[in-house]
Tab-separated table of C-alpha atoms in Angstrom:
chain	number	residue	atom	x	y	z
A	1003	MET	CA	69.455	73.279	12.918
A	1004	LYS	CA	70.694	73.994	15.694
A	1005	THR	CA	68.762	76.155	16.749
A	1006	TYR	CA	65.823	73.789	16.052
A	1007	PHE	CA	67.365	71.051	18.255
A	1008	LEU	CA	68.141	73.541	21.463
A	1009	THR	CA	63.818	74.460	20.913
A	1010	ALA	CA	63.211	70.376	20.861
A	1011	VAL	CA	65.727	70.517	23.957
A	1012	LEU	CA	64.224	73.325	26.005
A	1013	SER	CA	60.741	72.359	25.362
A	1014	VAL	CA	60.984	69.216	27.010
A	1015	LEU	CA	63.311	69.636	29.583
A	1016	PRO	CA	59.990	70.713	31.901
A	1017	PHE	CA	58.899	67.630	31.980
A	1018	CYS	CA	61.915	65.587	32.827
A	1019	GLY	CA	61.321	64.426	36.182
A	1020	SER	CA	57.859	65.356	36.665
A	1021	GLU	CA	56.036	62.544	37.491
A	1022	ALA	CA	53.608	62.570	39.634
A	1023	GLN	CA	54.702	61.686	42.996
A	1024	ALA	CA	53.595	58.513	44.190
A	1025	PHE	CA	52.349	57.794	47.764
A	1026	ASP	CA	52.162	55.260	49.912
A	1027	ASN	CA	48.972	53.770	51.485
A	1028	THR	CA	50.709	50.728	53.174
A	1029	PRO	CA	48.220	50.158	56.208
A	1030	ILE	CA	50.358	49.638	59.232
A	1031	LYS	CA	49.858	45.976	60.863
A	1032	LEU	CA	47.409	46.489	64.107
A	1033	ASN	CA	48.342	44.195	66.593
A	1034	SER	CA	44.293	43.917	68.040
A	1035	ILE	CA	41.212	45.577	66.461
A	1036	GLU	CA	39.787	46.135	69.669
A	1037	LEU	CA	42.796	49.576	69.923
A	1038	LEU	CA	40.563	51.156	66.987
A	1039	LEU	CA	37.000	50.900	69.135
A	1040	GLY	CA	35.558	53.615	70.729
A	1041	LYS	CA	34.744	56.956	69.982
A	1042	TRP	CA	37.781	59.677	67.659
A	1043	TYR	CA	37.769	63.069	66.904
A	1044	GLU	CA	38.053	64.073	63.668
A	1045	ILE	CA	40.992	66.431	63.517
A	1046	ALA	CA	41.453	67.311	59.807
A	1047	ARG	CA	40.470	65.483	56.833
A	1048	PHE	CA	41.224	66.552	53.165
A	1049	ASP	CA	37.285	68.118	51.413
A	1050	HIS	CA	34.879	65.370	49.852
A	1051	SER	CA	31.680	65.278	48.953
A	1052	PHE	CA	30.053	63.289	52.127
A	1053	GLU	CA	31.081	65.110	55.011
A	1054	ARG	CA	31.442	68.612	53.371
A	1055	GLY	CA	30.570	71.163	55.974
A	1056	GLN	CA	30.734	69.811	58.477
A	1057	ASP	CA	32.277	70.065	62.164
A	1058	ASN	CA	32.712	68.354	64.877
A	1059	VAL	CA	32.804	65.288	63.603
A	1060	THR	CA	33.299	62.147	65.548
A	1061	ALA	CA	33.295	58.537	65.145
A	1062	PHE	CA	32.507	55.853	66.727
A	1063	TYR	CA	33.994	52.462	66.025
A	1064	SER	CA	32.132	48.954	68.002
A	1065	GLN	CA	31.267	45.325	67.871
A	1066	ASP	CA	28.326	43.567	67.645
A	1067	GLY	CA	27.813	40.115	69.481
A	1068	LYS	CA	29.181	38.756	66.181
A	1069	GLY	CA	32.332	40.623	66.082
A	1070	ASN	CA	31.165	43.202	63.309
A	1071	ILE	CA	32.471	46.082	63.479
A	1072	LEU	CA	29.901	49.084	63.236
A	1073	VAL	CA	31.008	52.668	62.552
A	1074	SER	CA	28.915	55.457	63.931
A	1075	ASN	CA	29.666	59.235	62.078
A	1076	VAL	CA	28.689	62.384	63.512
A	1077	GLY	CA	28.672	65.498	62.767
A	1078	TRP	CA	26.943	69.342	62.362
A	1079	LYS	CA	26.308	71.086	59.378
A	1080	ASN	CA	24.563	74.173	59.105
A	1081	GLY	CA	23.380	73.978	63.001
A	1082	LYS	CA	21.645	70.622	62.679
A	1083	ILE	CA	22.874	67.323	63.598
A	1084	LYS	CA	24.183	64.846	60.681
A	1085	SER	CA	24.606	61.000	61.049
A	1086	ALA	CA	25.918	57.882	59.273
A	1087	ASN	CA	25.827	54.745	60.250
A	1088	GLY	CA	27.976	51.897	58.490
A	1089	TYR	CA	29.767	48.315	58.990
A	1090	ALA	CA	33.340	47.665	58.765
A	1091	LYS	CA	34.621	44.342	57.105
A	1092	ARG	CA	38.164	42.376	57.811
A	1093	THR	CA	40.428	41.898	55.849
A	1094	ASP	CA	43.641	39.633	55.474
A	1095	MET	CA	45.708	42.617	56.532
A	1096	SER	CA	45.328	44.122	59.616
A	1097	GLY	CA	45.169	47.329	59.851
A	1098	LEU	CA	42.951	47.409	56.633
A	1099	LEU	CA	39.405	47.539	56.818
A	1100	ARG	CA	36.586	47.829	54.371
A	1101	VAL	CA	34.038	50.090	55.762
A	1102	SER	CA	30.889	50.717	54.041
A	1103	PHE	CA	27.601	52.842	54.637
A	1104	PHE	CA	25.644	52.405	51.392
A	1105	ARG	CA	25.842	48.685	51.347
A	1106	PRO	CA	26.972	46.438	49.188
A	1107	PHE	CA	29.577	49.605	47.992
A	1108	TYR	CA	32.647	48.853	50.192
A	1109	SER	CA	35.589	51.313	50.306
A	1110	ASP	CA	38.963	50.997	51.731
A	1111	TYR	CA	39.990	52.345	55.241
A	1112	ARG	CA	43.565	51.932	55.511
A	1113	ILE	CA	44.981	52.804	59.232
A	1114	LEU	CA	48.666	54.830	58.152
A	1115	MET	CA	49.706	55.863	61.704
A	1116	MET	CA	48.255	55.176	65.386
A	1117	GLY	CA	50.302	57.378	68.341
A	1118	HIS	CA	52.129	54.925	70.211
A	1119	ASP	CA	49.422	55.238	73.060
A	1120	TYR	CA	47.044	54.757	70.261
A	1121	SER	CA	45.351	58.190	71.078
A	1122	TYR	CA	45.680	59.159	67.358
A	1123	ALA	CA	45.332	58.072	64.195
A	1124	LEU	CA	46.178	58.424	60.170
A	1125	ILE	CA	43.869	57.313	58.049
A	1126	GLY	CA	44.033	56.559	54.223
A	1127	GLY	CA	42.085	55.257	51.220
A	1128	SER	CA	42.913	53.263	48.526
A	1129	SER	CA	43.578	56.481	46.906
A	1130	ASP	CA	45.519	59.873	47.796
A	1131	ASP	CA	42.092	61.800	47.684
A	1132	TYR	CA	41.327	60.725	51.391
A	1133	LEU	CA	42.947	61.151	53.781
A	1134	TRP	CA	41.945	61.606	57.946
A	1135	ILE	CA	43.465	62.474	61.313
A	1136	LEU	CA	41.507	61.079	64.451
A	1137	SER	CA	42.226	61.189	67.905
A	1138	ARG	CA	40.367	60.034	71.658
A	1139	THR	CA	39.952	63.809	72.424
A	1140	PRO	CA	38.985	66.823	70.345
A	1141	THR	CA	42.335	68.763	70.265
A	1142	MET	CA	45.424	67.588	69.770
A	1143	ILE	CA	49.220	68.436	71.344
A	1144	GLN	CA	51.318	69.788	69.060
A	1145	ALA	CA	54.070	66.969	68.821
A	1146	ASP	CA	51.405	64.539	67.707
A	1147	ARG	CA	50.036	66.745	64.932
A	1148	ASN	CA	53.134	67.196	63.581
A	1149	ALA	CA	53.767	63.841	63.608
A	1150	THR	CA	50.770	62.607	61.716
A	1151	LEU	CA	51.637	65.561	58.928
A	1152	ARG	CA	55.470	64.178	58.849
A	1153	GLU	CA	53.741	60.986	58.329
A	1154	ALA	CA	51.284	61.803	56.099
A	1155	SER	CA	53.651	64.374	53.427
A	1156	ARG	CA	56.377	60.838	53.791
A	1157	ARG	CA	54.079	59.384	51.918
A	1158	GLY	CA	53.229	61.215	49.420
A	1159	TYR	CA	49.957	63.224	50.906
A	1160	THR	CA	49.607	66.527	49.854
A	1161	THR	CA	49.046	68.015	53.361
A	1162	ASN	CA	48.325	71.517	52.343
A	1163	ASP	CA	45.131	70.764	52.112
A	1164	LEU	CA	43.652	69.507	54.669
A	1165	ILE	CA	41.031	70.821	56.510
A	1166	TRP	CA	40.899	71.238	60.730
A	1167	ILE	CA	37.933	70.595	61.709
A	1168	ASP	CA	36.197	73.228	64.450
A	1169	GLN	CA	35.877	70.697	67.397
A	1170	SER	CA	34.465	73.199	69.911
A	1171	ARG	CA	30.950	72.135	70.410
A	1172	ASN	CA	32.585	68.981	71.855
A	1173	ILE	CA	35.048	70.568	73.540
A	1174	ASP	CA	32.613	72.958	75.401
A	1175	TYR	CA	30.218	69.727	76.223
A	1176	LEU	CA	33.156	68.295	77.371
A	1177	SER	CA	33.888	71.086	80.019
A	1178	GLN	CA	30.731	70.943	81.075
A	1179	LYS	CA	30.396	67.529	82.204
């Protein structure tokens, strides 16, 4: 009887405390949507089907005359430019937008962190399957990169799953200006 009891206890122990780690995708309070506007370079992202295989990815956020937020994503795949244009709606939470590239279907765009000088951002979605690191330049200094990785880890994201995006085409283009 003792053997059965010991076997039962030992078989349950590996599952104790092995709950999936909760993640925190609470958006920050963004003082003004204008801080998001302009061009961003995608430094890293989780893999997902709609950007798979793309490099030199940029996102441009602008406002139309009515204050709506327009989204234009551009990347390169197999030597060809790929682009997607969308629309973002504001919500009651200042750091949460609802973005659509295929209306009427919208996804969360959660601003999880902005650099103190608004030169980089950590962006998440409604689940822990989506994460992006964006920068105003095609490269990030190591301290800023480390800060975003620490924040993503603190929030429960698996940063080892990030794909680091080649921005060499954009770096070359900017160096020729």
